[in-house]
Amino acid sequence: QVQLAESGGGLVQAGGSLRLSCAASGTIPSTNTMAWYRQAPGKQRDLVATIMSDGSINYADSVKERFTISRDNDKNTLYLQMNSLKPEDTAVYYCNLFDRLFTHYWGQGTQVTVSS
């Protein structure tokens, strides 16, 4: 089992920055992909960015050039640096990890609110 715990959410003005963290614990598969998703009220959960254990990265078009995903494998921690935040970035942000068998693990989520 893998446990994921997000932190770093909060309230920020448009144009501001936040850094989310996700600490992973438990039996973590050596080959895995970690990701950030977000879900706004009344909307589906959308993929924000992914990073594989080899460092390969992908971003949703809506966050390219503004968000940066990274991971520290020694600390089993995932990060999301969010710059130039917009009100439409307001959502609950979820940390996700999945292994080669596509078993998914989720954190409890952290609220990000961007005021205009």
PDB file of C-alpha atoms in Angstrom:
ATOM      1  CA  GLN A   1       0.000   0.000   0.000  1.00  0.00           C
ATOM      2  CA  VAL A   2       1.021   3.550  -0.709  1.00  0.00           C
ATOM      3  CA  GLN A   3      -0.078   6.568   1.292  1.00  0.00           C
ATOM      4  CA  LEU A   4       0.026  10.062  -0.182  1.00  0.00           C
ATOM      5  CA  ALA A   5      -0.290  13.300   1.771  1.00  0.00           C
ATOM      6  CA  GLU A   6      -0.542  16.683   0.050  1.00  0.00           C
ATOM      7  CA  SER A   7       0.286  20.037   1.588  1.00  0.00           C
ATOM      8  CA  GLY A   8       0.832  23.620   0.493  1.00  0.00           C
ATOM      9  CA  GLY A   9      -2.587  24.683  -0.723  1.00  0.00           C
ATOM     10  CA  GLY A  10      -4.164  27.963   0.243  1.00  0.00           C
ATOM     11  CA  LEU A  11      -5.577  31.277  -0.893  1.00  0.00           C
ATOM     12  CA  VAL A  12      -3.576  33.449  -3.256  1.00  0.00           C
ATOM     13  CA  GLN A  13      -4.267  36.437  -5.473  1.00  0.00           C
ATOM     14  CA  ALA A  14      -4.211  36.143  -9.235  1.00  0.00           C
ATOM     15  CA  GLY A  15      -0.654  36.327 -10.513  1.00  0.00           C
ATOM     16  CA  GLY A  16       0.721  34.814  -7.335  1.00  0.00           C
ATOM     17  CA  SER A  17       2.497  31.532  -6.690  1.00  0.00           C
ATOM     18  CA  LEU A  18       2.059  28.433  -4.576  1.00  0.00           C
ATOM     19  CA  ARG A  19       4.092  25.269  -4.129  1.00  0.00           C
ATOM     20  CA  LEU A  20       2.332  22.000  -3.453  1.00  0.00           C
ATOM     21  CA  SER A  21       4.060  19.005  -1.933  1.00  0.00           C
ATOM     22  CA  CYS A  22       3.045  15.362  -1.759  1.00  0.00           C
ATOM     23  CA  ALA A  23       4.805  12.985   0.591  1.00  0.00           C
ATOM     24  CA  ALA A  24       4.597   9.311  -0.326  1.00  0.00           C
ATOM     25  CA  SER A  25       5.017   6.538   2.219  1.00  0.00           C
ATOM     26  CA  GLY A  26       4.489   2.803   2.476  1.00  0.00           C
ATOM     27  CA  THR A  27       5.579   0.220  -0.090  1.00  0.00           C
ATOM     28  CA  ILE A  28       6.422   2.419  -3.060  1.00  0.00           C
ATOM     29  CA  PRO A  29       7.008   0.625  -6.361  1.00  0.00           C
ATOM     30  CA  SER A  30      10.406   1.491  -7.838  1.00  0.00           C
ATOM     31  CA  THR A  31       8.900   2.092 -11.267  1.00  0.00           C
ATOM     32  CA  ASN A  32       6.013   4.494 -11.010  1.00  0.00           C
ATOM     33  CA  THR A  33       4.434   7.604 -12.379  1.00  0.00           C
ATOM     34  CA  MET A  34       3.372  10.423 -10.105  1.00  0.00           C
ATOM     35  CA  ALA A  35       0.926  13.082 -11.098  1.00  0.00           C
ATOM     36  CA  TRP A  36      -1.120  16.042 -10.021  1.00  0.00           C
ATOM     37  CA  TYR A  37      -4.810  16.213 -10.828  1.00  0.00           C
ATOM     38  CA  ARG A  38      -7.305  18.908  -9.987  1.00  0.00           C
ATOM     39  CA  GLN A  39     -11.045  19.093  -9.611  1.00  0.00           C
ATOM     40  CA  ALA A  40     -13.050  22.292  -9.633  1.00  0.00           C
ATOM     41  CA  PRO A  41     -16.557  22.376  -8.131  1.00  0.00           C
ATOM     42  CA  GLY A  42     -19.053  20.666 -10.405  1.00  0.00           C
ATOM     43  CA  LYS A  43     -16.378  19.528 -12.835  1.00  0.00           C
ATOM     44  CA  GLN A  44     -14.511  16.315 -13.530  1.00  0.00           C
ATOM     45  CA  ARG A  45     -11.066  15.602 -12.166  1.00  0.00           C
ATOM     46  CA  ASP A  46      -8.478  16.658 -14.744  1.00  0.00           C
ATOM     47  CA  LEU A  47      -4.841  15.766 -15.178  1.00  0.00           C
ATOM     48  CA  VAL A  48      -2.454  18.654 -14.551  1.00  0.00           C
ATOM     49  CA  ALA A  49       0.990  17.106 -14.936  1.00  0.00           C
ATOM     50  CA  THR A  50       2.804  13.782 -14.748  1.00  0.00           C
ATOM     51  CA  ILE A  51       6.369  12.772 -13.995  1.00  0.00           C
ATOM     52  CA  MET A  52       7.739   9.278 -14.358  1.00  0.00           C
ATOM     53  CA  SER A  53      10.412   7.747 -12.168  1.00  0.00           C
ATOM     54  CA  ASP A  54      12.887   8.295 -15.048  1.00  0.00           C
ATOM     55  CA  GLY A  55      12.063  12.023 -15.017  1.00  0.00           C
ATOM     56  CA  SER A  56       9.877  12.188 -18.134  1.00  0.00           C
ATOM     57  CA  ILE A  57       7.328  14.993 -17.781  1.00  0.00           C
ATOM     58  CA  ASN A  58       4.056  15.978 -19.397  1.00  0.00           C
ATOM     59  CA  TYR A  59       1.770  18.945 -18.759  1.00  0.00           C
ATOM     60  CA  ALA A  60      -1.796  19.834 -19.577  1.00  0.00           C
ATOM     61  CA  ASP A  61      -1.882  22.649 -22.130  1.00  0.00           C
ATOM     62  CA  SER A  62      -3.660  24.911 -19.643  1.00  0.00           C
ATOM     63  CA  VAL A  63      -0.693  24.956 -17.247  1.00  0.00           C
ATOM     64  CA  LYS A  64       2.302  24.813 -19.587  1.00  0.00           C
ATOM     65  CA  GLU A  65       4.835  27.592 -19.001  1.00  0.00           C
ATOM     66  CA  ARG A  66       3.234  28.340 -15.592  1.00  0.00           C
ATOM     67  CA  PHE A  67       3.469  25.128 -13.555  1.00  0.00           C
ATOM     68  CA  THR A  68       6.504  22.956 -12.899  1.00  0.00           C
ATOM     69  CA  ILE A  69       6.289  19.382 -11.642  1.00  0.00           C
ATOM     70  CA  SER A  70       9.276  17.776  -9.955  1.00  0.00           C
ATOM     71  CA  ARG A  71      10.076  14.896  -7.657  1.00  0.00           C
ATOM     72  CA  ASP A  72      12.720  13.975  -5.118  1.00  0.00           C
ATOM     73  CA  ASN A  73      13.030  10.210  -5.231  1.00  0.00           C
ATOM     74  CA  ASP A  74      15.280  10.138  -2.164  1.00  0.00           C
ATOM     75  CA  LYS A  75      12.587  11.884  -0.120  1.00  0.00           C
ATOM     76  CA  ASN A  76       9.662  10.189  -1.924  1.00  0.00           C
ATOM     77  CA  THR A  77       8.145  13.596  -2.436  1.00  0.00           C
ATOM     78  CA  LEU A  78       6.351  15.150  -5.388  1.00  0.00           C
ATOM     79  CA  TYR A  79       6.124  18.891  -5.952  1.00  0.00           C
ATOM     80  CA  LEU A  80       4.106  21.292  -8.060  1.00  0.00           C
ATOM     81  CA  GLN A  81       5.366  24.847  -8.390  1.00  0.00           C
ATOM     82  CA  MET A  82       2.503  27.006  -9.601  1.00  0.00           C
ATOM     83  CA  ASN A  83       3.267  30.493 -10.908  1.00  0.00           C
ATOM     84  CA  SER A  84       1.125  33.164 -12.561  1.00  0.00           C
ATOM     85  CA  LEU A  85      -1.952  31.648 -10.983  1.00  0.00           C
ATOM     86  CA  LYS A  86      -5.355  32.433 -12.461  1.00  0.00           C
ATOM     87  CA  PRO A  87      -8.827  32.249 -10.910  1.00  0.00           C
ATOM     88  CA  GLU A  88      -9.547  29.293 -13.199  1.00  0.00           C
ATOM     89  CA  ASP A  89      -6.787  27.354 -11.419  1.00  0.00           C
ATOM     90  CA  THR A  90      -9.033  27.237  -8.341  1.00  0.00           C
ATOM     91  CA  ALA A  91      -9.640  23.587  -7.501  1.00  0.00           C
ATOM     92  CA  VAL A  92      -8.833  20.778  -5.133  1.00  0.00           C
ATOM     93  CA  TYR A  93      -5.450  19.420  -6.167  1.00  0.00           C
ATOM     94  CA  TYR A  94      -4.815  15.702  -5.786  1.00  0.00           C
ATOM     95  CA  CYS A  95      -1.585  13.789  -5.747  1.00  0.00           C
ATOM     96  CA  ASN A  96      -1.594  10.488  -7.623  1.00  0.00           C
ATOM     97  CA  LEU A  97       0.812   7.591  -7.996  1.00  0.00           C
ATOM     98  CA  PHE A  98       0.368   4.583 -10.250  1.00  0.00           C
ATOM     99  CA  ASP A  99       2.553   1.568 -10.881  1.00  0.00           C
ATOM    100  CA  ARG A 100       3.263  -0.647 -13.899  1.00  0.00           C
ATOM    101  CA  LEU A 101       0.021  -2.550 -13.261  1.00  0.00           C
ATOM    102  CA  PHE A 102      -1.859   0.786 -13.263  1.00  0.00           C
ATOM    103  CA  THR A 103      -2.835   0.476  -9.639  1.00  0.00           C
ATOM    104  CA  HIS A 104      -3.679   4.041  -8.598  1.00  0.00           C
ATOM    105  CA  TYR A 105      -3.202   5.652  -5.217  1.00  0.00           C
ATOM    106  CA  TRP A 106      -4.614   9.037  -4.259  1.00  0.00           C
ATOM    107  CA  GLY A 107      -4.025  11.664  -1.633  1.00  0.00           C
ATOM    108  CA  GLN A 108      -6.825  13.413   0.209  1.00  0.00           C
ATOM    109  CA  GLY A 109      -6.458  16.628  -1.789  1.00  0.00           C
ATOM    110  CA  THR A 110      -5.506  20.185  -0.965  1.00  0.00           C
ATOM    111  CA  GLN A 111      -7.568  23.268  -1.789  1.00  0.00           C
ATOM    112  CA  VAL A 112      -6.100  25.985  -3.983  1.00  0.00           C
ATOM    113  CA  THR A 113      -8.140  29.174  -4.287  1.00  0.00           C
ATOM    114  CA  VAL A 114      -7.072  32.005  -6.573  1.00  0.00           C
ATOM    115  CA  SER A 115      -8.864  35.309  -6.084  1.00  0.00           C
ATOM    116  CA  SER A 116      -9.255  37.857  -8.870  1.00  0.00           C
TER     117      SER A 116
END
